[in-house]
Amino acid sequence: IEHLDSGDLARFPEVVFGYLSPSMIVISTPNSEFNPLFPSVTLRDSDHKFEWTRMEFQTWALYVANRYDYSVEFTGVGEPPAGAENVGYCTQIGIFRKNGGKAKESCVSEQHDQHVYKAVFTISYPSLQQERFFKLVLVNEVSQQVESLRVSHLPRQKKQDGEWDDTPKDSQASSPCFGPVFTEVEKAKIENSPKPFCVGDKFFVPLQRLLAYPKLNRLCADEEMMRSGIADSIPLSSDGSAVVTDLRDYFDE
């Protein structure tokens, strides 16, 4: 639910608890009280719209459960280290069960039989074995990483002693302010990979640099696999060794 903006979150209970109304619903979400145990983390992922404390999540969950006739129990995964037990689980979980048992469940099934559904998209799991889905995921991940590197490579545009500081701030591997937290081994692998560079107003990110990031490394076995997966969707250098994009865009002005 942390990926939902406020409007979608407000409609979520009506759709899932009210209309779909399954006998059990399991919802997990980050416990923000655990975040101070991570190095340099505000939100755990750049796509998160919020991260709740245990009280915030439980207040929301109890309200929803009461409104839609569910009971809820709370648990979690990821125990805190010794000495920090008061922060709770790393990820908090609410397990909702429909009150009333099988009688209501059969009634809901009869109600849903009145609707006609049409398949609009089909995935055969494990989905990444399907070429079209694999390419979609790969292009999305490469695009996000390239954009993050591009923004971090821009001049800092801060005045220091009356002059502009034009030093690029490429600090993702060593001190991320959001997104994934890398291990020391992962940081070293990223730092030792070919660095992004500029030629005129073009920004180049070597494929070997992208492969150093854990998420992309899990998707692609090697540079050729990445190149063939993104070639139809993302501009590459003339020799195919790097992704190419404009260093600046409209939103940087």
PDB file of N, CA, C and O in Angstrom, residues 65-100:
ATOM      1  N   ALA A  65     -11.027  -2.715   8.965  1.00  0.00           N
ATOM      2  CA  ALA A  65     -11.592  -3.995   9.390  1.00  0.00           C
ATOM      3  C   ALA A  65     -12.986  -3.816   9.985  1.00  0.00           C
ATOM      4  O   ALA A  65     -13.912  -4.574   9.672  1.00  0.00           O
ATOM      5  N   ASN A  66     -13.151  -2.812  10.809  1.00  0.00           N
ATOM      6  CA  ASN A  66     -14.451  -2.558  11.435  1.00  0.00           C
ATOM      7  C   ASN A  66     -15.495  -2.164  10.390  1.00  0.00           C
ATOM      8  O   ASN A  66     -16.642  -2.603  10.430  1.00  0.00           O
ATOM      9  N   ARG A  67     -15.101  -1.346   9.421  1.00  0.00           N
ATOM     10  CA  ARG A  67     -16.048  -0.866   8.418  1.00  0.00           C
ATOM     11  C   ARG A  67     -16.533  -1.970   7.498  1.00  0.00           C
ATOM     12  O   ARG A  67     -17.701  -1.986   7.078  1.00  0.00           O
ATOM     13  N   TYR A  68     -15.659  -2.932   7.173  1.00  0.00           N
ATOM     14  CA  TYR A  68     -16.022  -3.964   6.205  1.00  0.00           C
ATOM     15  C   TYR A  68     -16.214  -5.341   6.845  1.00  0.00           C
ATOM     16  O   TYR A  68     -16.200  -6.363   6.153  1.00  0.00           O
ATOM     17  N   ASP A  69     -16.383  -5.356   8.157  1.00  0.00           N
ATOM     18  CA  ASP A  69     -16.709  -6.584   8.885  1.00  0.00           C
ATOM     19  C   ASP A  69     -15.609  -7.640   8.786  1.00  0.00           C
ATOM     20  O   ASP A  69     -15.850  -8.798   8.441  1.00  0.00           O
ATOM     21  N   TYR A  70     -14.383  -7.219   9.070  1.00  0.00           N
ATOM     22  CA  TYR A  70     -13.238  -8.122   9.150  1.00  0.00           C
ATOM     23  C   TYR A  70     -12.642  -8.053  10.552  1.00  0.00           C
ATOM     24  O   TYR A  70     -12.821  -7.053  11.269  1.00  0.00           O
ATOM     25  N   SER A  71     -11.931  -9.081  10.928  1.00  0.00           N
ATOM     26  CA  SER A  71     -11.055  -9.021  12.101  1.00  0.00           C
ATOM     27  C   SER A  71      -9.629  -8.907  11.583  1.00  0.00           C
ATOM     28  O   SER A  71      -9.355  -9.289  10.446  1.00  0.00           O
ATOM     29  N   VAL A  72      -8.725  -8.374  12.399  1.00  0.00           N
ATOM     30  CA  VAL A  72      -7.351  -8.212  11.935  1.00  0.00           C
ATOM     31  C   VAL A  72      -6.383  -8.517  13.074  1.00  0.00           C
ATOM     32  O   VAL A  72      -6.638  -8.169  14.234  1.00  0.00           O
ATOM     33  N   GLU A  73      -5.296  -9.212  12.752  1.00  0.00           N
ATOM     34  CA  GLU A  73      -4.214  -9.423  13.707  1.00  0.00           C
ATOM     35  C   GLU A  73      -2.923  -8.918  13.088  1.00  0.00           C
ATOM     36  O   GLU A  73      -2.770  -8.921  11.868  1.00  0.00           O
ATOM     37  N   PHE A  74      -2.002  -8.490  13.943  1.00  0.00           N
ATOM     38  CA  PHE A  74      -0.788  -7.841  13.459  1.00  0.00           C
ATOM     39  C   PHE A  74       0.445  -8.685  13.762  1.00  0.00           C
ATOM     40  O   PHE A  74       0.574  -9.251  14.851  1.00  0.00           O
ATOM     41  N   THR A  75       1.323  -8.765  12.796  1.00  0.00           N
ATOM     42  CA  THR A  75       2.599  -9.444  12.973  1.00  0.00           C
ATOM     43  C   THR A  75       3.614  -8.736  12.078  1.00  0.00           C
ATOM     44  O   THR A  75       3.422  -7.581  11.722  1.00  0.00           O
ATOM     45  N   GLY A  76       4.695  -9.422  11.722  1.00  0.00           N
ATOM     46  CA  GLY A  76       5.686  -8.780  10.872  1.00  0.00           C
ATOM     47  C   GLY A  76       6.828  -9.717  10.549  1.00  0.00           C
ATOM     48  O   GLY A  76       6.866 -10.872  10.984  1.00  0.00           O
ATOM     49  N   VAL A  77       7.775  -9.215   9.770  1.00  0.00           N
ATOM     50  CA  VAL A  77       8.989  -9.965   9.437  1.00  0.00           C
ATOM     51  C   VAL A  77      10.191  -9.048   9.596  1.00  0.00           C
ATOM     52  O   VAL A  77      10.080  -7.831   9.451  1.00  0.00           O
ATOM     53  N   GLY A  78      11.332  -9.632   9.911  1.00  0.00           N
ATOM     54  CA  GLY A  78      12.553  -8.848  10.088  1.00  0.00           C
ATOM     55  C   GLY A  78      12.687  -8.329  11.499  1.00  0.00           C
ATOM     56  O   GLY A  78      12.334  -7.194  11.807  1.00  0.00           O
ATOM     57  N   GLU A  79      13.195  -9.170  12.382  1.00  0.00           N
ATOM     58  CA  GLU A  79      13.315  -8.758  13.781  1.00  0.00           C
ATOM     59  C   GLU A  79      14.456  -7.758  13.951  1.00  0.00           C
ATOM     60  O   GLU A  79      15.483  -7.852  13.277  1.00  0.00           O
ATOM     61  N   PRO A  80      14.291  -6.783  14.847  1.00  0.00           N
ATOM     62  CA  PRO A  80      15.346  -5.789  15.066  1.00  0.00           C
ATOM     63  C   PRO A  80      16.538  -6.400  15.788  1.00  0.00           C
ATOM     64  O   PRO A  80      16.403  -7.446  16.442  1.00  0.00           O
ATOM     65  N   PRO A  81      17.703  -5.772  15.687  1.00  0.00           N
ATOM     66  CA  PRO A  81      18.874  -6.289  16.396  1.00  0.00           C
ATOM     67  C   PRO A  81      18.738  -6.105  17.902  1.00  0.00           C
ATOM     68  O   PRO A  81      17.896  -5.323  18.380  1.00  0.00           O
ATOM     69  N   ALA A  82      19.567  -6.811  18.639  1.00  0.00           N
ATOM     70  CA  ALA A  82      19.551  -6.708  20.107  1.00  0.00           C
ATOM     71  C   ALA A  82      19.770  -5.258  20.534  1.00  0.00           C
ATOM     72  O   ALA A  82      20.626  -4.560  19.994  1.00  0.00           O
ATOM     73  N   GLY A  83      18.966  -4.839  21.482  1.00  0.00           N
ATOM     74  CA  GLY A  83      19.069  -3.475  21.973  1.00  0.00           C
ATOM     75  C   GLY A  83      18.129  -2.505  21.304  1.00  0.00           C
ATOM     76  O   GLY A  83      17.977  -1.363  21.749  1.00  0.00           O
ATOM     77  N   ALA A  84      17.483  -2.933  20.212  1.00  0.00           N
ATOM     78  CA  ALA A  84      16.555  -2.045  19.497  1.00  0.00           C
ATOM     79  C   ALA A  84      15.183  -2.692  19.357  1.00  0.00           C
ATOM     80  O   ALA A  84      14.434  -2.400  18.435  1.00  0.00           O
ATOM     81  N   GLU A  85      14.855  -3.568  20.309  1.00  0.00           N
ATOM     82  CA  GLU A  85      13.603  -4.313  20.217  1.00  0.00           C
ATOM     83  C   GLU A  85      12.375  -3.411  20.186  1.00  0.00           C
ATOM     84  O   GLU A  85      11.318  -3.786  19.677  1.00  0.00           O
ATOM     85  N   ASN A  86      12.494  -2.209  20.728  1.00  0.00           N
ATOM     86  CA  ASN A  86      11.334  -1.319  20.831  1.00  0.00           C
ATOM     87  C   ASN A  86      10.838  -0.800  19.484  1.00  0.00           C
ATOM     88  O   ASN A  86       9.720  -0.286  19.391  1.00  0.00           O
ATOM     89  N   VAL A  87      11.624  -0.946  18.415  1.00  0.00           N
ATOM     90  CA  VAL A  87      11.189  -0.406  17.122  1.00  0.00           C
ATOM     91  C   VAL A  87      10.254  -1.357  16.386  1.00  0.00           C
ATOM     92  O   VAL A  87       9.609  -0.963  15.418  1.00  0.00           O
ATOM     93  N   GLY A  88      10.174  -2.626  16.804  1.00  0.00           N
ATOM     94  CA  GLY A  88       9.289  -3.572  16.141  1.00  0.00           C
ATOM     95  C   GLY A  88       9.911  -4.185  14.895  1.00  0.00           C
ATOM     96  O   GLY A  88      11.090  -4.012  14.604  1.00  0.00           O
ATOM     97  N   TYR A  89       9.078  -4.913  14.154  1.00  0.00           N
ATOM     98  CA  TYR A  89       9.539  -5.601  12.943  1.00  0.00           C
ATOM     99  C   TYR A  89       9.951  -4.603  11.864  1.00  0.00           C
ATOM    100  O   TYR A  89       9.433  -3.489  11.798  1.00  0.00           O
ATOM    101  N   CYS A  90      10.832  -5.041  10.994  1.00  0.00           N
ATOM    102  CA  CYS A  90      11.239  -4.228   9.849  1.00  0.00           C
ATOM    103  C   CYS A  90      10.044  -3.967   8.929  1.00  0.00           C
ATOM    104  O   CYS A  90       9.823  -2.840   8.480  1.00  0.00           O
ATOM    105  N   THR A  91       9.276  -5.004   8.652  1.00  0.00           N
ATOM    106  CA  THR A  91       8.060  -4.887   7.848  1.00  0.00           C
ATOM    107  C   THR A  91       6.877  -5.338   8.683  1.00  0.00           C
ATOM    108  O   THR A  91       6.907  -6.413   9.279  1.00  0.00           O
ATOM    109  N   GLN A  92       5.859  -4.503   8.744  1.00  0.00           N
ATOM    110  CA  GLN A  92       4.676  -4.845   9.527  1.00  0.00           C
ATOM    111  C   GLN A  92       3.611  -5.461   8.633  1.00  0.00           C
ATOM    112  O   GLN A  92       3.509  -5.135   7.438  1.00  0.00           O
ATOM    113  N   ILE A  93       2.837  -6.371   9.210  1.00  0.00           N
ATOM    114  CA  ILE A  93       1.852  -7.139   8.449  1.00  0.00           C
ATOM    115  C   ILE A  93       0.523  -7.141   9.181  1.00  0.00           C
ATOM    116  O   ILE A  93       0.481  -7.307  10.402  1.00  0.00           O
ATOM    117  N   GLY A  94      -0.555  -6.954   8.425  1.00  0.00           N
ATOM    118  CA  GLY A  94      -1.900  -7.110   8.952  1.00  0.00           C
ATOM    119  C   GLY A  94      -2.582  -8.270   8.252  1.00  0.00           C
ATOM    120  O   GLY A  94      -2.602  -8.330   7.015  1.00  0.00           O
ATOM    121  N   ILE A  95      -3.125  -9.203   9.022  1.00  0.00           N
ATOM    122  CA  ILE A  95      -3.845 -10.357   8.469  1.00  0.00           C
ATOM    123  C   ILE A  95      -5.328 -10.161   8.764  1.00  0.00           C
ATOM    124  O   ILE A  95      -5.753 -10.201   9.917  1.00  0.00           O
ATOM    125  N   PHE A  96      -6.098  -9.931   7.712  1.00  0.00           N
ATOM    126  CA  PHE A  96      -7.533  -9.654   7.842  1.00  0.00           C
ATOM    127  C   PHE A  96      -8.327 -10.908   7.504  1.00  0.00           C
ATOM    128  O   PHE A  96      -8.069 -11.555   6.483  1.00  0.00           O
ATOM    129  N   ARG A  97      -9.306 -11.243   8.342  1.00  0.00           N
ATOM    130  CA  ARG A  97     -10.175 -12.389   8.082  1.00  0.00           C
ATOM    131  C   ARG A  97     -11.623 -11.932   8.106  1.00  0.00           C
ATOM    132  O   ARG A  97     -12.040 -11.220   9.016  1.00  0.00           O
ATOM    133  N   LYS A  98     -12.373 -12.363   7.109  1.00  0.00           N
ATOM    134  CA  LYS A  98     -13.775 -11.986   6.990  1.00  0.00           C
ATOM    135  C   LYS A  98     -14.581 -12.619   8.112  1.00  0.00           C
ATOM    136  O   LYS A  98     -14.492 -13.824   8.355  1.00  0.00           O
ATOM    137  N   ASN A  99     -15.344 -11.818   8.823  1.00  0.00           N
ATOM    138  CA  ASN A  99     -16.221 -12.338   9.868  1.00  0.00           C
ATOM    139  C   ASN A  99     -17.399 -13.074   9.241  1.00  0.00           C
ATOM    140  O   ASN A  99     -17.846 -12.747   8.149  1.00  0.00           O
ATOM    141  N   GLY A 100     -17.901 -14.088   9.931  1.00  0.00           N
ATOM    142  CA  GLY A 100     -19.103 -14.773   9.450  1.00  0.00           C
ATOM    143  C   GLY A 100     -18.838 -16.077   8.746  1.00  0.00           C
ATOM    144  O   GLY A 100     -19.759 -16.838   8.471  1.00  0.00           O
TER     145      GLY A 100
END
